Short mmCIF file of C-alpha atoms in Angstrom, two decimals:
data_model
loop_
_atom_site.label_atom_id
_atom_site.label_comp_id
_atom_site.label_asym_id
_atom_site.label_seq_id
_atom_site.Cartn_x
_atom_site.Cartn_y
_atom_site.Cartn_z
CA UNK A 1 -59.93 -60.08 -37.25
CA UNK A 2 -59.87 -58.24 -33.92
CA UNK A 3 -59.69 -60.12 -30.66
CA UNK A 4 -59.77 -63.81 -29.85
CA UNK A 5 -63.14 -65.38 -29.25
CA UNK A 6 -62.39 -66.48 -25.69
CA UNK A 7 -60.61 -63.35 -24.55
CA UNK A 8 -62.79 -60.73 -22.86
CA UNK A 9 -62.33 -57.00 -23.00
CA UNK A 10 -61.02 -54.64 -25.63
CA UNK A 11 -57.71 -55.36 -27.35
CA UNK A 12 -55.43 -52.31 -27.42
CA UNK A 13 -52.13 -51.89 -29.26
CA UNK A 14 -49.88 -48.88 -28.60
CA UNK A 15 -46.86 -48.44 -30.88
CA UNK A 16 -44.09 -45.84 -30.86
CA UNK A 17 -41.72 -45.39 -33.78
CA UNK A 18 -39.07 -42.82 -34.65
CA UNK A 19 -39.45 -43.03 -38.43
CA UNK A 20 -36.95 -40.40 -39.61
CA UNK A 21 -34.86 -43.00 -41.45
CA UNK A 22 -37.87 -44.17 -43.49
CA UNK A 23 -38.08 -40.83 -45.28
CA UNK A 24 -34.34 -40.51 -45.85
CA UNK A 25 -34.28 -43.87 -47.68
CA UNK A 26 -37.93 -44.68 -48.48
CA UNK A 27 -37.28 -47.06 -51.35
CA UNK A 28 -35.29 -49.51 -49.24
CA UNK A 29 -36.85 -49.16 -45.80
CA UNK A 30 -40.57 -48.37 -45.96
CA UNK A 31 -41.75 -51.66 -47.46
CA UNK A 32 -39.99 -53.78 -44.83
CA UNK A 33 -41.08 -51.45 -42.04
CA UNK A 34 -44.74 -51.64 -43.04
CA UNK A 35 -44.62 -55.42 -43.45
CA UNK A 36 -43.25 -55.87 -39.92
CA UNK A 37 -45.77 -53.38 -38.51
CA UNK A 38 -48.69 -55.18 -40.18
CA UNK A 39 -47.47 -58.52 -38.80
CA UNK A 40 -47.66 -57.17 -35.25
CA UNK A 41 -51.13 -55.76 -35.92
CA UNK A 42 -52.24 -59.14 -37.26
CA UNK A 43 -50.71 -61.04 -34.34
CA UNK A 44 -52.42 -58.93 -31.68
CA UNK A 45 -55.62 -58.05 -33.54
CA UNK A 46 -56.38 -54.84 -31.66
CA UNK A 47 -59.77 -53.15 -31.53
CA UNK A 48 -57.99 -49.86 -30.83
CA UNK A 49 -54.60 -49.14 -32.40
CA UNK A 50 -52.43 -46.09 -31.72
CA UNK A 51 -49.22 -45.39 -33.65
CA UNK A 52 -47.07 -42.52 -32.40
CA UNK A 53 -44.35 -41.41 -34.83
CA UNK A 54 -41.45 -39.05 -34.23
CA UNK A 55 -39.24 -37.37 -36.86
CA UNK A 56 -42.13 -37.89 -39.27
CA UNK A 57 -40.94 -36.81 -42.70
CA UNK A 58 -37.25 -37.24 -41.90
CA UNK A 59 -34.54 -34.62 -41.66
CA UNK A 60 -35.86 -32.57 -44.59
CA UNK A 61 -39.65 -32.52 -44.35
CA UNK A 62 -40.24 -30.31 -47.38
CA UNK A 63 -38.26 -32.66 -49.63
CA UNK A 64 -40.10 -35.68 -48.20
CA UNK A 65 -43.68 -34.45 -48.66
CA UNK A 66 -44.49 -36.90 -51.45
CA UNK A 67 -43.10 -39.80 -49.41
CA UNK A 68 -45.13 -38.64 -46.41
CA UNK A 69 -48.35 -38.65 -48.45
CA UNK A 70 -47.60 -42.09 -49.84
CA UNK A 71 -46.86 -43.51 -46.38
CA UNK A 72 -50.11 -42.13 -44.95
CA UNK A 73 -52.17 -43.39 -47.90
CA UNK A 74 -50.62 -46.83 -47.55
CA UNK A 75 -51.49 -47.05 -43.84
CA UNK A 76 -55.07 -45.91 -44.41
CA UNK A 77 -55.83 -48.07 -47.44
CA UNK A 78 -53.72 -51.20 -46.93
CA UNK A 79 -55.41 -54.60 -47.16
CA UNK A 80 -53.95 -55.33 -43.74
CA UNK A 81 -55.99 -52.46 -42.27
CA UNK A 82 -59.33 -52.95 -44.06
CA UNK A 83 -61.21 -53.81 -40.86
CA UNK A 84 -60.28 -50.46 -39.34
CA UNK A 85 -63.21 -48.44 -40.65
CA UNK A 86 -62.43 -45.28 -38.66
CA UNK A 87 -59.15 -43.42 -38.31
CA UNK A 88 -57.73 -40.16 -37.08
CA UNK A 89 -54.36 -38.93 -38.32
CA UNK A 90 -52.61 -35.88 -36.88
CA UNK A 91 -49.46 -34.79 -38.70
CA UNK A 92 -47.41 -31.77 -37.72
CA UNK A 93 -46.44 -30.45 -41.16
CA UNK A 94 -45.78 -26.87 -40.11
CA UNK A 95 -42.09 -27.26 -41.01
CA UNK A 96 -41.61 -23.56 -41.78
CA UNK A 97 -42.42 -22.57 -38.20
CA UNK A 98 -39.35 -22.79 -35.98
CA UNK A 99 -41.58 -21.89 -33.04
CA UNK A 100 -44.13 -24.68 -33.48
CA UNK A 101 -42.81 -27.57 -35.62
CA UNK A 102 -42.42 -30.89 -33.74
CA UNK A 103 -42.33 -33.43 -36.66
CA UNK A 104 -44.74 -35.63 -34.69
CA UNK A 105 -47.36 -37.84 -36.33
CA UNK A 106 -50.14 -39.60 -34.40
CA UNK A 107 -52.31 -42.29 -36.01
CA UNK A 108 -55.38 -43.85 -34.39
CA UNK A 109 -57.27 -46.77 -35.95
CA UNK A 110 -60.63 -48.07 -34.70
CA UNK A 111 -61.82 -51.55 -35.60
CA UNK A 112 -65.25 -51.86 -37.21
CA UNK A 113 -66.46 -53.98 -34.27
CA UNK A 114 -65.58 -51.33 -31.68
CA UNK A 115 -68.77 -49.55 -30.64
CA UNK A 116 -68.15 -47.69 -27.39
CA UNK A 117 -65.35 -45.29 -28.33
CA UNK A 118 -65.32 -41.50 -28.34
CA UNK A 119 -62.73 -38.74 -28.51
CA UNK A 120 -62.40 -35.64 -26.34
CA UNK A 121 -62.77 -32.13 -27.72
CA UNK A 122 -60.43 -30.02 -25.57
CA UNK A 123 -62.15 -26.77 -26.57
CA UNK A 124 -65.77 -27.84 -26.03
CA UNK A 125 -64.74 -30.11 -23.12
CA UNK A 126 -67.02 -32.85 -24.45
CA UNK A 127 -66.55 -36.29 -25.95
CA UNK A 128 -67.50 -36.73 -29.59
CA UNK A 129 -68.37 -39.77 -31.61
CA UNK A 130 -65.65 -40.94 -34.03
CA UNK A 131 -66.82 -41.62 -37.58
CA UNK A 132 -65.00 -42.03 -40.89
CA UNK A 133 -61.33 -41.40 -41.60
CA UNK A 134 -59.91 -37.91 -41.17
CA UNK A 135 -56.42 -36.43 -41.60
CA UNK A 136 -55.31 -33.20 -39.93
CA UNK A 137 -51.96 -31.71 -40.84
CA UNK A 138 -50.90 -28.08 -41.06
CA UNK A 139 -53.75 -26.88 -38.82
CA UNK A 140 -52.91 -28.75 -35.62
CA UNK A 141 -52.67 -25.53 -33.61
CA UNK A 142 -56.36 -24.90 -34.24
CA UNK A 143 -57.56 -28.50 -33.96
CA UNK A 144 -59.65 -28.87 -30.77
CA UNK A 145 -59.23 -32.66 -30.65
CA UNK A 146 -55.64 -32.45 -29.42
CA UNK A 147 -53.11 -30.41 -27.51
CA UNK A 148 -49.70 -29.80 -29.07
CA UNK A 149 -46.67 -28.04 -27.69
CA UNK A 150 -43.07 -27.67 -28.70
CA UNK A 151 -40.59 -27.30 -25.86
CA UNK A 152 -39.20 -23.79 -25.42
CA UNK A 153 -35.87 -23.07 -27.12
CA UNK A 154 -34.20 -22.36 -23.78
CA UNK A 155 -34.68 -25.98 -22.71
CA UNK A 156 -31.91 -27.00 -25.11
CA UNK A 157 -30.20 -23.79 -26.28
CA UNK A 158 -27.27 -25.49 -28.03
CA UNK A 159 -29.67 -27.05 -30.55
CA UNK A 160 -30.93 -24.10 -32.59
CA UNK A 161 -33.45 -26.09 -34.65
CA UNK A 162 -34.87 -28.58 -32.18
CA UNK A 163 -38.15 -30.27 -33.08
CA UNK A 164 -38.92 -31.77 -29.68
CA UNK A 165 -42.37 -31.59 -28.11
CA UNK A 166 -45.57 -33.54 -27.51
CA UNK A 167 -49.10 -34.13 -28.83
CA UNK A 168 -51.90 -35.23 -26.51
CA UNK A 169 -55.27 -36.77 -27.34
CA UNK A 170 -57.93 -38.11 -24.97
CA UNK A 171 -60.22 -41.06 -25.58
CA UNK A 172 -63.07 -42.79 -23.78
CA UNK A 173 -63.32 -46.53 -24.27
CA UNK A 174 -65.98 -48.53 -22.42
CA UNK A 175 -66.54 -45.73 -19.87
CA UNK A 176 -62.81 -45.47 -19.25
CA UNK A 177 -61.08 -42.19 -20.08
CA UNK A 178 -57.38 -42.08 -20.90
CA UNK A 179 -54.85 -39.71 -22.48
CA UNK A 180 -52.40 -40.81 -25.18
CA UNK A 181 -49.30 -38.60 -25.36
CA UNK A 182 -46.88 -38.71 -28.29
CA UNK A 183 -43.55 -37.38 -27.04
CA UNK A 184 -40.05 -36.66 -28.33
CA UNK A 185 -37.42 -35.59 -25.80
CA UNK A 186 -33.95 -34.14 -26.30
CA UNK A 187 -31.00 -36.24 -27.49
CA UNK A 188 -27.39 -36.39 -26.31
CA UNK A 189 -25.57 -33.80 -28.43
CA UNK A 190 -22.10 -35.13 -27.53
CA UNK A 191 -20.88 -38.48 -26.22
CA UNK A 192 -17.94 -36.71 -24.61
CA UNK A 193 -20.15 -34.29 -22.68
CA UNK A 194 -22.49 -37.13 -21.66
CA UNK A 195 -19.48 -39.03 -20.26
CA UNK A 196 -18.31 -36.14 -18.07
CA UNK A 197 -20.92 -36.37 -15.29
CA UNK A 198 -23.27 -38.92 -13.77
CA UNK A 199 -26.10 -38.29 -14.40
CA UNK A 200 -25.31 -36.40 -17.60
CA UNK A 201 -26.33 -32.82 -18.32
CA UNK A 202 -28.60 -34.16 -21.09
CA UNK A 203 -30.39 -36.43 -18.63
CA UNK A 204 -31.22 -33.32 -16.62
CA UNK A 205 -32.67 -31.60 -19.69
CA UNK A 206 -34.89 -34.61 -20.44
CA UNK A 207 -35.97 -34.73 -16.80
CA UNK A 208 -37.09 -31.09 -16.98
CA UNK A 209 -39.00 -31.58 -20.25
CA UNK A 210 -40.77 -34.78 -19.17
CA UNK A 211 -41.71 -33.21 -15.85
CA UNK A 212 -43.22 -30.30 -17.76
CA UNK A 213 -45.35 -32.69 -19.86
CA UNK A 214 -46.58 -34.66 -16.85
CA UNK A 215 -47.50 -31.48 -14.99
CA UNK A 216 -49.30 -30.22 -18.08
CA UNK A 217 -51.50 -33.29 -18.57
CA UNK A 218 -52.65 -33.43 -14.95
CA UNK A 219 -53.24 -29.70 -14.42
CA UNK A 220 -56.60 -28.23 -13.43
CA UNK A 221 -57.95 -27.42 -16.91
CA UNK A 222 -59.58 -30.82 -17.43
CA UNK A 223 -60.77 -33.73 -15.34
CA UNK A 224 -57.97 -36.14 -14.54
CA UNK A 225 -57.66 -39.35 -16.52
CA UNK A 226 -55.25 -42.26 -16.78
CA UNK A 227 -52.48 -41.62 -19.28
CA UNK A 228 -50.09 -43.50 -21.55
CA UNK A 229 -46.99 -41.61 -22.67
CA UNK A 230 -45.17 -43.30 -25.53
CA UNK A 231 -42.56 -41.99 -27.90
CA UNK A 232 -38.83 -41.39 -28.27
CA UNK A 233 -37.75 -40.34 -24.78
CA UNK A 234 -34.10 -40.42 -25.85
CA UNK A 235 -33.32 -42.01 -22.48
CA UNK A 236 -29.66 -43.06 -22.47
CA UNK A 237 -27.62 -45.37 -20.29
CA UNK A 238 -25.57 -43.56 -17.66
CA UNK A 239 -22.52 -43.08 -19.86
CA UNK A 240 -19.89 -42.68 -17.17
CA UNK A 241 -21.00 -45.88 -15.39
CA UNK A 242 -21.27 -47.87 -18.63
CA UNK A 243 -17.77 -46.89 -19.78
CA UNK A 244 -16.31 -47.71 -16.38
CA UNK A 245 -17.96 -51.15 -16.50
CA UNK A 246 -17.10 -51.97 -20.11
CA UNK A 247 -13.52 -50.75 -19.73
CA UNK A 248 -12.74 -51.84 -16.14
CA UNK A 249 -9.19 -52.95 -16.93
CA UNK A 250 -8.43 -50.28 -19.50
CA UNK A 251 -6.19 -47.24 -19.49
CA UNK A 252 -7.49 -44.00 -21.00
CA UNK A 253 -5.73 -41.82 -23.54
CA UNK A 254 -7.00 -38.28 -24.07
CA UNK A 255 -6.66 -36.64 -27.48
CA UNK A 256 -6.95 -32.85 -27.64
CA UNK A 257 -7.38 -30.42 -30.51
CA UNK A 258 -4.09 -28.69 -31.31
CA UNK A 259 -5.60 -25.24 -31.62
CA UNK A 260 -8.12 -25.16 -28.73
CA UNK A 261 -6.81 -27.88 -26.39
CA UNK A 262 -10.39 -29.17 -26.29
CA UNK A 263 -10.83 -32.92 -25.72
CA UNK A 264 -11.89 -34.44 -29.05
CA UNK A 265 -11.33 -38.15 -28.41
CA UNK A 266 -10.93 -40.67 -25.62
CA UNK A 267 -9.24 -44.02 -26.32
CA UNK A 268 -9.56 -46.88 -23.85
CA UNK A 269 -6.94 -49.64 -24.22
CA UNK A 270 -6.50 -52.93 -22.42
CA UNK A 271 -3.67 -52.77 -19.90
CA UNK A 272 -2.18 -55.91 -21.38
CA UNK A 273 -3.14 -57.97 -24.47
CA UNK A 274 -0.94 -55.80 -26.71
CA UNK A 275 -2.79 -52.67 -25.57
CA UNK A 276 -5.82 -53.60 -27.64
CA UNK A 277 -8.28 -50.71 -28.19
CA UNK A 278 -11.55 -51.48 -26.40
CA UNK A 279 -13.48 -48.24 -26.87
CA UNK A 280 -13.10 -45.01 -28.83
CA UNK A 281 -15.25 -42.09 -27.79
CA UNK A 282 -15.82 -38.89 -29.78
CA UNK A 283 -18.65 -36.38 -29.99
CA UNK A 284 -20.57 -38.67 -32.34
CA UNK A 285 -18.57 -41.88 -32.05
CA UNK A 286 -19.05 -44.74 -29.58
CA UNK A 287 -16.97 -47.56 -31.03
CA UNK A 288 -16.84 -50.54 -28.64
CA UNK A 289 -14.98 -53.60 -29.86
CA UNK A 290 -17.69 -56.12 -28.92
CA UNK A 291 -21.28 -55.24 -29.87
CA UNK A 292 -22.54 -58.58 -28.57
CA UNK A 293 -22.64 -57.16 -25.06
CA UNK A 294 -25.63 -55.06 -26.18
CA UNK A 295 -27.40 -58.06 -27.73
CA UNK A 296 -26.60 -60.93 -25.34
CA UNK A 297 -29.71 -61.79 -23.36
CA UNK A 298 -31.29 -58.69 -24.95
CA UNK A 299 -28.76 -56.46 -23.23
CA UNK A 300 -30.38 -57.01 -19.82
CA UNK A 301 -27.00 -56.79 -18.05
CA UNK A 302 -26.97 -53.11 -19.04
CA UNK A 303 -30.43 -52.30 -17.69
CA UNK A 304 -28.88 -51.31 -14.35
CA UNK A 305 -27.47 -48.24 -16.15
CA UNK A 306 -30.90 -47.28 -17.50
CA UNK A 307 -31.67 -44.84 -14.68
CA UNK A 308 -33.51 -41.86 -16.15
CA UNK A 309 -37.01 -43.13 -15.41
CA UNK A 310 -36.25 -43.65 -11.70
CA UNK A 311 -36.82 -39.93 -11.05
CA UNK A 312 -40.47 -40.44 -12.04
CA UNK A 313 -41.04 -43.76 -10.25
CA UNK A 314 -44.15 -42.41 -8.48
CA UNK A 315 -45.66 -40.92 -11.63
CA UNK A 316 -44.74 -43.33 -14.44
CA UNK A 317 -44.82 -47.11 -14.63
CA UNK A 318 -43.24 -49.39 -17.23
CA UNK A 319 -43.44 -53.11 -17.77
CA UNK A 320 -40.22 -55.08 -17.54
CA UNK A 321 -38.02 -54.62 -20.62
CA UNK A 322 -37.09 -57.88 -22.31
CA UNK A 323 -35.93 -56.57 -25.71
CA UNK A 324 -32.52 -55.19 -26.73
CA UNK A 325 -31.73 -51.45 -26.86
CA UNK A 326 -33.93 -49.83 -29.52
CA UNK A 327 -31.31 -47.37 -30.85
CA UNK A 328 -29.01 -46.72 -32.81
CA UNK A 329 -29.39 -49.48 -35.39
CA UNK A 330 -27.63 -49.48 -38.74
CA UNK A 331 -29.62 -47.80 -41.52
CA UNK A 332 -28.15 -50.24 -44.06
CA UNK A 333 -31.23 -52.09 -45.34
CA UNK A 334 -29.29 -55.38 -45.36
CA UNK A 335 -28.43 -55.09 -41.64
CA UNK A 336 -31.20 -55.87 -39.16
CA UNK A 337 -29.28 -56.50 -35.94
CA UNK A 338 -26.19 -54.31 -36.26
CA UNK A 339 -25.81 -51.15 -34.18
CA UNK A 340 -24.17 -48.02 -35.55
CA UNK A 341 -20.97 -46.90 -33.82
CA UNK A 342 -22.37 -43.41 -33.20
CA UNK A 343 -23.91 -43.72 -29.74
CA UNK A 344 -23.97 -46.20 -26.90
CA UNK A 345 -27.03 -48.41 -27.57
CA UNK A 346 -29.94 -47.46 -25.32
CA UNK A 347 -33.66 -47.98 -24.76
CA UNK A 348 -34.80 -44.65 -26.22
CA UNK A 349 -38.25 -45.79 -27.34
CA UNK A 350 -40.68 -46.65 -24.55
CA UNK A 351 -44.32 -47.07 -23.58
CA UNK A 352 -44.93 -45.61 -20.12
CA UNK A 353 -48.12 -45.12 -18.14
CA UNK A 354 -49.63 -43.55 -15.05
CA UNK A 355 -50.24 -45.68 -11.94
CA UNK A 356 -53.99 -45.68 -12.70
CA UNK A 357 -53.35 -46.83 -16.30
CA UNK A 358 -51.32 -49.73 -14.90
CA UNK A 359 -54.42 -50.82 -13.02
CA UNK A 360 -56.43 -50.86 -16.24
CA UNK A 361 -54.15 -53.22 -18.13
CA UNK A 362 -52.90 -55.69 -15.55
CA UNK A 363 -56.23 -57.03 -14.39
CA UNK A 364 -56.46 -60.58 -15.70
CA UNK A 365 -58.55 -63.24 -14.03
CA UNK A 366 -57.10 -65.98 -16.21
CA UNK A 367 -53.53 -67.19 -16.55
CA UNK A 368 -53.51 -66.24 -20.21
CA UNK A 369 -50.75 -63.84 -21.19
CA UNK A 370 -52.68 -60.69 -21.97
CA UNK A 371 -49.86 -58.13 -21.96
CA UNK A 372 -46.90 -57.96 -24.36
CA UNK A 373 -44.15 -55.32 -24.27
CA UNK A 374 -41.67 -55.80 -27.11
CA UNK A 375 -39.99 -54.32 -30.18
CA UNK A 376 -40.84 -54.72 -33.87
CA UNK A 377 -38.59 -56.15 -36.58
CA UNK A 378 -35.83 -57.74 -34.48
CA UNK A 379 -33.97 -59.08 -37.52
CA UNK A 380 -35.05 -56.53 -40.13
CA UNK A 381 -33.72 -53.04 -40.77
CA UNK A 382 -36.41 -50.66 -39.46
CA UNK A 383 -34.17 -47.58 -39.62
CA UNK A 384 -32.03 -46.35 -36.74
CA UNK A 385 -34.84 -46.98 -34.21
CA UNK A 386 -36.75 -50.22 -33.67
CA UNK A 387 -40.44 -49.50 -33.00
CA UNK A 388 -41.64 -50.56 -29.56
CA UNK A 389 -45.18 -51.69 -28.68
CA UNK A 390 -47.45 -52.53 -25.78
CA UNK A 391 -50.36 -54.89 -26.44
CA UNK A 392 -52.98 -55.50 -23.78
CA UNK A 393 -56.66 -56.03 -23.15
CA UNK A 394 -58.71 -53.50 -21.28
CA UNK A 395 -61.00 -55.50 -19.03
CA UNK A 396 -64.78 -54.92 -19.26
CA UNK A 397 -65.71 -52.32 -16.69
CA UNK A 398 -62.07 -51.39 -16.05
CA UNK A 399 -63.07 -47.78 -15.60
CA UNK A 400 -66.04 -48.46 -13.33
CA UNK A 401 -64.23 -47.69 -10.04
CA UNK A 402 -63.59 -44.25 -11.51
CA UNK A 403 -67.04 -43.86 -13.00
CA UNK A 404 -67.77 -40.81 -10.87
CA UNK A 405 -64.59 -39.16 -12.10
CA UNK A 406 -65.27 -40.06 -15.71
CA UNK A 407 -68.99 -39.27 -15.87
CA UNK A 408 -67.92 -36.93 -18.67
CA UNK A 409 -67.62 -39.93 -21.01
CA UNK A 410 -70.93 -39.04 -22.53
CA UNK A 411 -70.89 -38.64 -26.28
CA UNK A 412 -72.27 -35.31 -27.44
#
């Protein structure tokens, strides 16, 4: 199954998916989600497959435990995955610990034909051979094959029960070492607050948290390696700029609470055309009259307002986005393309990489398209987030220029 006969190198597929919706409505959403996921796996036939999930288990993890077990069993035993003879699954199920729980789930599948793959033990500082299928859940804190951290509470004090953090694993494939980081950054708590400044206060919080992660994975404790960071970054369009552009010829009405005088709603109306309402903005309402603007040409006209990654332009690289905003889609199982009127649609779900990782994936001596960056289930309800994936081939010897750095890729 894996790889095309003529294509050299190792096929790699990296997928990120905020799956919270799947556990809130498993009967209607999981089957479609899995079908679409398996189709992408079949289309790209990876030797190495990584699936990073956020909000694993949904809003109420304890109530979803049986659905979590079923979902994991399905992924590990599905007919679509039979050629993946080795797997590692890391699920943060420590839902009773406010200090540690991140609701992250990281899945790694190795094709039976893949020989030269090993995983790093962060405690022993050695690479180890990967055999069989293993699941780690409530003991992630003591698992030496990964690093896990939840962001400190003071990063986002207004959210008392935040589950944001990251999980890092390190792999060595064909003498090339690389980190895979599953990440979930902070959301916008209020559309009204996000609209007040440019950039928004929430953008600053995400900037701080992502900077912390990047500093952490390149610190002095371990030898440096290329890295891929993929997850729900919660990056949002610059709200003030978007509203000004969408409502250029509109007049704004401010609605305040009678008791506190606090702004609770903004209404933007056309100056003429019978004062038609163009946009209504509340804490958790972003109701724009024409959703097509977010879908036309995959929303590319709005990419100029996607600015949060620019702060990290020297540390993180991303392929050109050619898919529509990945969030917030309707959770109605009959609606595959409709956005909810809760937030301004944005590219929250991304696959980013270090400059050295970029060098690994873009080396192609042929004209064949070897890299694909896209979303999954464009016309199918996948929950409120569409999964996003990066498929590429790692060229033979891609890590050789760094062989001196990665001499540690020796299996113990």
